[in-house]
Short mmCIF file of C-alpha atoms and ligand atoms in Angstrom, two decimals:
data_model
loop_
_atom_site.label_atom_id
_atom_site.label_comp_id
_atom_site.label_asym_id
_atom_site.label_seq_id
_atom_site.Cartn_x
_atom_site.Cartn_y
_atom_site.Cartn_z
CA UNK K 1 -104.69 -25.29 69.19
CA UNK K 2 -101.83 -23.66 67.25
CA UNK K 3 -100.51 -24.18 63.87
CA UNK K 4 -96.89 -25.36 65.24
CA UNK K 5 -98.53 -27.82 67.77
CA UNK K 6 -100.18 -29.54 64.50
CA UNK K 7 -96.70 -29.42 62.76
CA UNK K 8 -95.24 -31.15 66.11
CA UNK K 9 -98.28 -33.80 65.79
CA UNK K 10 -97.06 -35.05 61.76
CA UNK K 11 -93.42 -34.50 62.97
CA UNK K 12 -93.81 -37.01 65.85
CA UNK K 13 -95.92 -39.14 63.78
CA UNK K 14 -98.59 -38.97 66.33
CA UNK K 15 -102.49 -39.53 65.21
CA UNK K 16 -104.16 -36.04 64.21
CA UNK K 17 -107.56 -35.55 65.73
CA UNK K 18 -110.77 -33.92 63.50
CA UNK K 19 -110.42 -30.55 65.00
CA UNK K 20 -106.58 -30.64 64.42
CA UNK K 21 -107.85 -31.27 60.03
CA UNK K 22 -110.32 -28.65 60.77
CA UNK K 23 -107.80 -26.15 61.87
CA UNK K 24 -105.40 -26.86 59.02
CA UNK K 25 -108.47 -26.52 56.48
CA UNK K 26 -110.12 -23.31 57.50
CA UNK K 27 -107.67 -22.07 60.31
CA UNK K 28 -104.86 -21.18 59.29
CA UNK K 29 -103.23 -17.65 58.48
CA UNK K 30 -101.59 -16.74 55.30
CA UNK K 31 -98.41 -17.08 56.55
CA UNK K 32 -99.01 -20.52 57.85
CA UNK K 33 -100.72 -21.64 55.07
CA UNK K 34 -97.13 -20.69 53.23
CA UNK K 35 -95.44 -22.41 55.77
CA UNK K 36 -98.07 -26.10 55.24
CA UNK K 37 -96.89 -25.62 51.64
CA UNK K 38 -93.23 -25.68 52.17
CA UNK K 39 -93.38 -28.26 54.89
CA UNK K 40 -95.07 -29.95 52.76
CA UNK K 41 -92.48 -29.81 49.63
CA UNK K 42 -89.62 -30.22 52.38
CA UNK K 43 -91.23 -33.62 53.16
CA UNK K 44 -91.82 -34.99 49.59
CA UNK K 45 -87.61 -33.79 48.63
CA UNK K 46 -87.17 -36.01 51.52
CA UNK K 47 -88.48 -39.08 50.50
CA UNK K 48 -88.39 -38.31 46.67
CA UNK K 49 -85.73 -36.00 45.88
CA UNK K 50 -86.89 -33.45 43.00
CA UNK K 51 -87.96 -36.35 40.92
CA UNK K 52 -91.51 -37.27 39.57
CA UNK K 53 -92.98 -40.83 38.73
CA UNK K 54 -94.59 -40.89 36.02
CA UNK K 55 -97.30 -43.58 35.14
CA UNK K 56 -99.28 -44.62 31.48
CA UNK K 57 -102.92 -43.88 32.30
CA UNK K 58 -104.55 -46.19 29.56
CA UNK K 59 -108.99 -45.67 29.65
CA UNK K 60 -109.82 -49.14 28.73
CA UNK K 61 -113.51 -48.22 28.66
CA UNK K 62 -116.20 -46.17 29.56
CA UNK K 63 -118.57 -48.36 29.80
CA UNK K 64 -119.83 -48.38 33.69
CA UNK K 65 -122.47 -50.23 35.38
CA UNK K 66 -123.10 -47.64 37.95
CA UNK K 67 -124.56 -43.82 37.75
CA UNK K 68 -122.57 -41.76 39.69
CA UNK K 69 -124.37 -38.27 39.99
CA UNK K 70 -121.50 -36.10 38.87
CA UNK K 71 -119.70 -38.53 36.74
CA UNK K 72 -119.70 -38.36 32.83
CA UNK K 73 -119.37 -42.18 32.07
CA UNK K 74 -122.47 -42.80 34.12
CA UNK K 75 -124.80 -45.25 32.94
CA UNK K 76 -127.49 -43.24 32.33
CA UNK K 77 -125.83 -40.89 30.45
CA UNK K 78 -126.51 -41.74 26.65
CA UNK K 79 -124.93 -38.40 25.11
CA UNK K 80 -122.21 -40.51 24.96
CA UNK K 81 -120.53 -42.45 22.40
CA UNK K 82 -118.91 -45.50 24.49
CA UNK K 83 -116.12 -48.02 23.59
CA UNK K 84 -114.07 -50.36 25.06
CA UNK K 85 -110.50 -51.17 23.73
CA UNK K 86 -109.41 -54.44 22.76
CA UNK K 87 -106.89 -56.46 24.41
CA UNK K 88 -104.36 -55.42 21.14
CA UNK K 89 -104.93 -51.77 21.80
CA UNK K 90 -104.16 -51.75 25.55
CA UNK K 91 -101.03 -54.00 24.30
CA UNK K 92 -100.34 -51.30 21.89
CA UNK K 93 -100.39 -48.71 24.24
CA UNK K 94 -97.72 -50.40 26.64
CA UNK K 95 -95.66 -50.74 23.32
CA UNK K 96 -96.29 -47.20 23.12
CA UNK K 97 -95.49 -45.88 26.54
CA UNK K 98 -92.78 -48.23 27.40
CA UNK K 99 -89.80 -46.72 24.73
CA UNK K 100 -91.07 -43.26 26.29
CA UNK K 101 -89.79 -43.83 29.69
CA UNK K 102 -93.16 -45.28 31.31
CA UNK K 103 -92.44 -48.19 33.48
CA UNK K 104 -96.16 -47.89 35.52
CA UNK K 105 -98.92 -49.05 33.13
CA UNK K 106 -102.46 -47.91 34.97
CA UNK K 107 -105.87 -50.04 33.74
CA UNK K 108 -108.74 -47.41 34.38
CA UNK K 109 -112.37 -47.62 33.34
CA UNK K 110 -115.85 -47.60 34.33
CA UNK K 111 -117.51 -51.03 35.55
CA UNK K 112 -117.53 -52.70 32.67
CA UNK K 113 -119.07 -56.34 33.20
CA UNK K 114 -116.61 -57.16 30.14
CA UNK K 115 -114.09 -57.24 32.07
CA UNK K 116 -113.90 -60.57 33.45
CA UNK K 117 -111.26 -62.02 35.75
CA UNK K 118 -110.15 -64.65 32.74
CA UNK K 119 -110.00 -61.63 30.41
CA UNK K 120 -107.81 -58.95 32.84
CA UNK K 121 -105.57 -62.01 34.27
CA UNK K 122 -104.59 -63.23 31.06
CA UNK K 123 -103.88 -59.39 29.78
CA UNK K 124 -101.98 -59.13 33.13
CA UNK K 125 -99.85 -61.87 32.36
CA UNK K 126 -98.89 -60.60 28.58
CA UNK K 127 -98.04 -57.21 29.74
CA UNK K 128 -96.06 -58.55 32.93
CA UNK K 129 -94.79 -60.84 30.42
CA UNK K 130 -93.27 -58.38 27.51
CA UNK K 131 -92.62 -55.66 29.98
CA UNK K 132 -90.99 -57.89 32.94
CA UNK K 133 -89.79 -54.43 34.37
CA UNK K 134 -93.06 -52.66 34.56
CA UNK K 135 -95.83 -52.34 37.52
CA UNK K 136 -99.34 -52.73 36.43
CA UNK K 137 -102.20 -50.29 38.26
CA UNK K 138 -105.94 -51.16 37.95
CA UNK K 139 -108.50 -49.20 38.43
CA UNK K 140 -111.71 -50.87 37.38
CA UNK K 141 -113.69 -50.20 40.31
CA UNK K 142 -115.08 -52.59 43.46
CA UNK K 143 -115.24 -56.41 42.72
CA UNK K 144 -114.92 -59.47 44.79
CA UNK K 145 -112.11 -60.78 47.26
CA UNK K 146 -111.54 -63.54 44.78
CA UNK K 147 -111.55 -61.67 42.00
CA UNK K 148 -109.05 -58.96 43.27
CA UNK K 149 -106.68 -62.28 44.88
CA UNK K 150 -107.12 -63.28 41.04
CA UNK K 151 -106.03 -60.21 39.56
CA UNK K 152 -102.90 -60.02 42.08
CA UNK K 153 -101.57 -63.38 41.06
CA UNK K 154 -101.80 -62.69 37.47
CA UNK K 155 -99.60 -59.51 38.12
CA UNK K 156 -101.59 -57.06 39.29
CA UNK K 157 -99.29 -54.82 41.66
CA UNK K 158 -100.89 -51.69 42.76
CA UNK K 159 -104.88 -50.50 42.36
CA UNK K 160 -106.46 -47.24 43.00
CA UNK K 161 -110.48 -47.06 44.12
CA UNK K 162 -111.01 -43.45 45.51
CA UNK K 163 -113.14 -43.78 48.69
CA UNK K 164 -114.50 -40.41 46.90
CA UNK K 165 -115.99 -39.20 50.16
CA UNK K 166 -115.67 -40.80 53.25
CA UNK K 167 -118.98 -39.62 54.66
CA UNK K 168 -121.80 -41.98 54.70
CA UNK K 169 -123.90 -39.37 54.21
CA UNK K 170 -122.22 -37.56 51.78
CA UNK K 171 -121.41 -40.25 49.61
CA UNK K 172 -125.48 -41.03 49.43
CA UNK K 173 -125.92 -37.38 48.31
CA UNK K 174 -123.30 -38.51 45.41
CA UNK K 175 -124.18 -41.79 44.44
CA UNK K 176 -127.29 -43.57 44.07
CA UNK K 177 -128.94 -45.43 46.58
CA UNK K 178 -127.83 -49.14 45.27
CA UNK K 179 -124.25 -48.14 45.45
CA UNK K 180 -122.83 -48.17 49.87
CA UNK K 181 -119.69 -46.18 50.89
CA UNK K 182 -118.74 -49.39 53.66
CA UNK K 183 -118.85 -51.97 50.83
CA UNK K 184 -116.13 -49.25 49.24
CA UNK K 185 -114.10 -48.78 51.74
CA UNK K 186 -114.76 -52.48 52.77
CA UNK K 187 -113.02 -53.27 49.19
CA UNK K 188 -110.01 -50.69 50.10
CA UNK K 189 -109.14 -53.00 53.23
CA UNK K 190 -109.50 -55.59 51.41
CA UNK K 191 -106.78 -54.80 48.63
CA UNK K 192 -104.41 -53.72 51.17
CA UNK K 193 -104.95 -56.97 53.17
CA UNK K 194 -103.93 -59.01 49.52
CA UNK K 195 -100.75 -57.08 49.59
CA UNK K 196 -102.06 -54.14 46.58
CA UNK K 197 -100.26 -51.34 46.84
CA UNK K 198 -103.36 -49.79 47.46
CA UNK K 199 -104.67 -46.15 46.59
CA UNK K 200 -107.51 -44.36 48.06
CA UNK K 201 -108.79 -40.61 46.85
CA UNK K 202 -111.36 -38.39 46.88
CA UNK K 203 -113.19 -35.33 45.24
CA UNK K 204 -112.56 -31.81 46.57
CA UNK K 205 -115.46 -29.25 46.43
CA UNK K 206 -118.33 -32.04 45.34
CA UNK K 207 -121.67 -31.04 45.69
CA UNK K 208 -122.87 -31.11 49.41
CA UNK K 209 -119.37 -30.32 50.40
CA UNK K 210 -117.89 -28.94 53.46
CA UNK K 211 -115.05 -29.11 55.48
CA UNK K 212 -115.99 -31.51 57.59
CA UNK K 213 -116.52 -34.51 55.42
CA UNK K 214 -112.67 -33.49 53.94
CA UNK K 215 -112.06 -34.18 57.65
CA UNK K 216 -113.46 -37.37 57.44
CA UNK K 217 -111.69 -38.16 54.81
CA UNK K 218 -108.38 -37.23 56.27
CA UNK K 219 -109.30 -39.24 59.36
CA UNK K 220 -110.33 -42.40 57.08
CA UNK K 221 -106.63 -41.97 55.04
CA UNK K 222 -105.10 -41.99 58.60
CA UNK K 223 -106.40 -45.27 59.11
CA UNK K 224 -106.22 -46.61 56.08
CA UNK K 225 -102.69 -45.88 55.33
CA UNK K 226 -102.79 -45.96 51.76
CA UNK K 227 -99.42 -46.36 49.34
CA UNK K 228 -101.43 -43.98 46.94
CA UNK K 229 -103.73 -41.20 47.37
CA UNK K 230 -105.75 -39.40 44.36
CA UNK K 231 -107.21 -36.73 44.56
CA UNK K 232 -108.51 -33.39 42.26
CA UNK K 233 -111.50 -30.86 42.42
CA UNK K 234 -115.18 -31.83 41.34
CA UNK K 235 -115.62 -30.54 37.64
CA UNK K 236 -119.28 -30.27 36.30
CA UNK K 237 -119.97 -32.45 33.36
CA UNK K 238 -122.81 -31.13 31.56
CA UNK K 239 -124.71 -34.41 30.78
CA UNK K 240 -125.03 -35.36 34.56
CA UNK K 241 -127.27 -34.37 37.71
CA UNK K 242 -124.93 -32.26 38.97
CA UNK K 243 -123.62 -30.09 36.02
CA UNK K 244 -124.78 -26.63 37.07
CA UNK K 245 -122.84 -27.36 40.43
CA UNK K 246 -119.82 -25.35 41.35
CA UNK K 247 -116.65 -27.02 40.38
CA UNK K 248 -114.22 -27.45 43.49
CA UNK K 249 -111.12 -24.87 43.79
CA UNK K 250 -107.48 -25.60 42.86
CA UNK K 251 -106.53 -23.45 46.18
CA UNK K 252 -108.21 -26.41 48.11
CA UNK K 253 -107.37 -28.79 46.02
CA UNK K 254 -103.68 -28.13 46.84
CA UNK K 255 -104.65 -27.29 50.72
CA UNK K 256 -105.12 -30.85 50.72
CA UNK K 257 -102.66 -32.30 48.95
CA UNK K 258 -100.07 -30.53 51.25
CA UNK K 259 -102.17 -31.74 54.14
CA UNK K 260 -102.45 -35.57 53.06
CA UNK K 261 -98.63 -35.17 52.21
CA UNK K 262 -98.04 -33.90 55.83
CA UNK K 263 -99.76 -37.15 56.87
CA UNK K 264 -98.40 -39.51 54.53
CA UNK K 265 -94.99 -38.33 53.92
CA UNK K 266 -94.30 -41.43 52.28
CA UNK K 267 -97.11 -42.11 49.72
CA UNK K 268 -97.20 -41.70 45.87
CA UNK K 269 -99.70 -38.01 45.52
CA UNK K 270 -100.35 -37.40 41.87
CA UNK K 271 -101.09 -34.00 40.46
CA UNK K 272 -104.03 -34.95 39.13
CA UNK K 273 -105.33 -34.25 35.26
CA UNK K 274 -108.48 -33.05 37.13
CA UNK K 275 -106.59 -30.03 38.96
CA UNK K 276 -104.54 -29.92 35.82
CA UNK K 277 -107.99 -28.86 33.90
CA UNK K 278 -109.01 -26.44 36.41
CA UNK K 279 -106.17 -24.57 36.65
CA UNK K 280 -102.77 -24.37 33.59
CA UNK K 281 -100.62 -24.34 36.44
CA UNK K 282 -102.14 -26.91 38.56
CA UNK K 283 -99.88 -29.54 38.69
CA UNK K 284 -97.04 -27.19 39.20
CA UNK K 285 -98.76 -25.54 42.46
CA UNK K 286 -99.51 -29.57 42.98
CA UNK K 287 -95.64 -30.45 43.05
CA UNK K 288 -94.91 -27.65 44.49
CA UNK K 289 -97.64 -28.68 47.78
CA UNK K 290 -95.80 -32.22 47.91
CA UNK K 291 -97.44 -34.36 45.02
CA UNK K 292 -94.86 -36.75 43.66
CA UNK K 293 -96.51 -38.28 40.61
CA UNK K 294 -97.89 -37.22 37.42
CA UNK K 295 -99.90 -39.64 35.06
CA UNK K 296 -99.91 -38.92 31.24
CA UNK K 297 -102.62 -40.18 29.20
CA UNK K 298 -101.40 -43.26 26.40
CA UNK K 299 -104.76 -43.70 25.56
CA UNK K 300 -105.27 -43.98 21.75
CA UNK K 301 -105.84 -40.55 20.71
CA UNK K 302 -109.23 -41.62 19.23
CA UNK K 303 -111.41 -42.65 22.54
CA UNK K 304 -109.65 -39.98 24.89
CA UNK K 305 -112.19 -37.62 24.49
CA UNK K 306 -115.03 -40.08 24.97
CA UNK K 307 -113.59 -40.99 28.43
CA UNK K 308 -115.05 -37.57 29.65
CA UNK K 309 -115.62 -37.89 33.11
CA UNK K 310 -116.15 -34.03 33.23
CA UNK K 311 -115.94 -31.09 30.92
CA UNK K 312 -112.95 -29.34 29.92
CA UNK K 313 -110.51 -32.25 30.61
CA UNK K 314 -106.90 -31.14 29.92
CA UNK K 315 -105.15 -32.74 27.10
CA UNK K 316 -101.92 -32.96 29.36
CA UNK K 317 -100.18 -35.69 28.55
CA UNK K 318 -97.65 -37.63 26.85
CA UNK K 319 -99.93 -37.24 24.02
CA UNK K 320 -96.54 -38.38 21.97
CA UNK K 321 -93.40 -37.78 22.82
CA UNK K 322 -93.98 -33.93 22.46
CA UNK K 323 -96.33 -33.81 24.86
CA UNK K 324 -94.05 -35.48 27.67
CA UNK K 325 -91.19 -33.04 26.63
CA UNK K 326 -93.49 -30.43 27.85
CA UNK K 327 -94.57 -31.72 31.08
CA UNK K 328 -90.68 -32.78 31.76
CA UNK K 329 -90.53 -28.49 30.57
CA UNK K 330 -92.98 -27.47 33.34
CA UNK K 331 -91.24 -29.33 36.46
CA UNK K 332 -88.11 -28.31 35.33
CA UNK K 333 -89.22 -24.87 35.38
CA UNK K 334 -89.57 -25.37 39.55
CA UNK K 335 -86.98 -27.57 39.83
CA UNK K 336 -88.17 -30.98 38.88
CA UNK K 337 -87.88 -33.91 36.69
CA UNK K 338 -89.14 -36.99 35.46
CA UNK K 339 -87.95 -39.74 35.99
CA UNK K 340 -88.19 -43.35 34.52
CA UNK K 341 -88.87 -45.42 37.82
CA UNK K 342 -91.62 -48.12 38.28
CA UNK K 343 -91.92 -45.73 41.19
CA UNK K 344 -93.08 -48.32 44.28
CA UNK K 345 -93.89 -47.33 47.23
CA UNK K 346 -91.62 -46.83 49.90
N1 5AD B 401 -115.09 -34.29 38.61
C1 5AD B 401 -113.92 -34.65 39.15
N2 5AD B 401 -113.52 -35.93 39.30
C2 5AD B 401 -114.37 -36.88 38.86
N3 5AD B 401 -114.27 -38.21 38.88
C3 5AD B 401 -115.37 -38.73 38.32
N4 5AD B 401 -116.20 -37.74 37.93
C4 5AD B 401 -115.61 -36.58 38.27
C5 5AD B 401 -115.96 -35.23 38.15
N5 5AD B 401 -117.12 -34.84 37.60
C6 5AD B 401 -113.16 -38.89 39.52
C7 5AD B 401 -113.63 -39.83 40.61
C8 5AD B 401 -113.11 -41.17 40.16
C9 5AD B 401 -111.97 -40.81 39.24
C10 5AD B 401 -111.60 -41.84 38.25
O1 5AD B 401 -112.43 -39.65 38.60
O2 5AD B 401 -113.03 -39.45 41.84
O3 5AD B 401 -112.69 -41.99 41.21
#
């Protein structure tokens, strides 16, 4: 196998095979890696042009049924205070974001059982209602069929649920036993299926980690198809089973992201706050690899540090205003720029 017979395989749109991942993960030389990177970039000016979406991330709570061995909002983790904002606050933080520039409002939290379908569709229809112009994200985590066909009506237009390693094994070594990597993916087919722009994702450098399960999860993504893929590094957080572990590395953070990029040349990549806390100049190198997307936190300033899913989270975002004048600094410093766009998919 050679590097340029790879390069043929994305340019002919032809399936990629686990030993052609596995080459492009630990195979390659320096100056092919260079080359993954700009062919990479070249792809994402294609579709894109030098302009970034950029999307609200509003934390509506961090309260979460589930315990998650390297996640901070894990049940079981009581060193926590934990809140939940009120349908006025999440209103308030649209009213926010929207003058800004933000046209992409995203709904992310733990599973919170408050968060019934009456309760999210009738907030979906007040913010599709006052901001007619805006796409709405969720990302509450798995639920029903019904519930997600509910959500969709009521306004619902994109949703992200990171596969987070598509392993079966893996993800056990993760997550506790209760919790099953097909019903997650399961859910993932099922949101595309209801018409979701749908986003899968996973964690780079988790505990238990090795190339091969990132090839699995490049092989799932190839079937899947995804509009959306997140992805960052695994950051310890302190008050879990897993924070003595390693975090993951922004090198192969951006490996992938100039792999999956490569794959889907047409699918929103964020540079993710994750790689953003691991490294100043992450979502720069992220850009610069093919990620299209960045996603500011509107979260009242109050409750953003309680929504620690690990330690050291970056305090990126549009903060205020100031704080998106800086961002809109660092991609014009390699040629970027934000742009106000609700940002579909292509
Ligand atoms: N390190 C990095 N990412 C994490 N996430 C949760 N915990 C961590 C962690 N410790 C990610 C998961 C989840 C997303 C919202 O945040 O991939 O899907």
């Amino acid at each position: 196998m050679t590097f340029s017979s790879v390069v043929e395989k994305f340019s002919r749109n032809l399936p990629l095979t686990g030993e052609d991942f596995l080459f492009l993960l630990t195979g390659l030389t320096g100056a092919e890696e260079a080359r993954l990177y700009a062919l990479a970039r070249e792809t994402a000016l294609a579709q894109f042009g030098n302009r970034i979406f950029i999307r609200g991330l509003i934390e509506i709570s961090n309260i979460c049924k589930n315990d998650c061995y390297y996640c901070g909002i894990r049940k079981s983790n009581s060193n926590l205070t934990r809140y939940r904002l009120t349908r006025e606050q999440i209103l308030s933080c649209c009213e926010a974001g929207y003058p800004l520039g933000f046209r992409t409002f995203v709904l992310q939290g733990g599973e919170d059982g408050a968060f019934t379908d009456d309760w999210l569709c009738s907030l979906l229809k007040e913010i599709k209602s006052r901001f007619s112009d805006c796409a709405v994200t969720l990302s509450l985590g798995e639920r029903s069929r019904e519930s997600y066909q509910k959500l969709k009506q009521a306004g619902a237009d994109r949703y992200l649920l990171r596969e987070e390693t598509a392993d079966f094994a893996h993800y056990q070594k993760l997550h506790p036993r209760c919790m099953s990597p097909r019903r997650r993916q399961d859910c993932l087919f099922t949101l595309k299926e209801l018409g979701y722009q749908t986003g899968g994702g996973f964690m780079v450098g988790s505990p238990g980690q090795g190339p091969e399960h990132l090839v699995r999860d490049f092989l799932f993504l190839q079937t899947l198809q995804p509009q959306m893929v997140g992805i960052g590094p695994f950051l310890p957080h302190k008050d879990t089973p897993f924070g003595d572990c390693p975090p993951g590395t922004a090198a192969q953070t951006v490996r992938c992201v100039a792999i999956l990029r490569l794959l889907l040349p047409k699918a929103n990549l964020p540079a993710t706050t994750a790689l953003a806390s691991l490294d100043p100049n992450g979502r720069q190198k992220a850009v610069l690899a093919g990620a299209n997307v960045v996603m500011p936190n509107l979260s009242p300033g109050e409750v953003r540090d309680h929504y620690s899913l690990y330690d050291h989270k970056a305090h990126s975002g549009a903060e205020a205003a100031e704080g998106l004048r800086l961002l809109q600094k660092q991609m014009e410093e390699i040629g970027y720029t934000l742009c106000v766009d609700r940002g579909d998919s292509r």
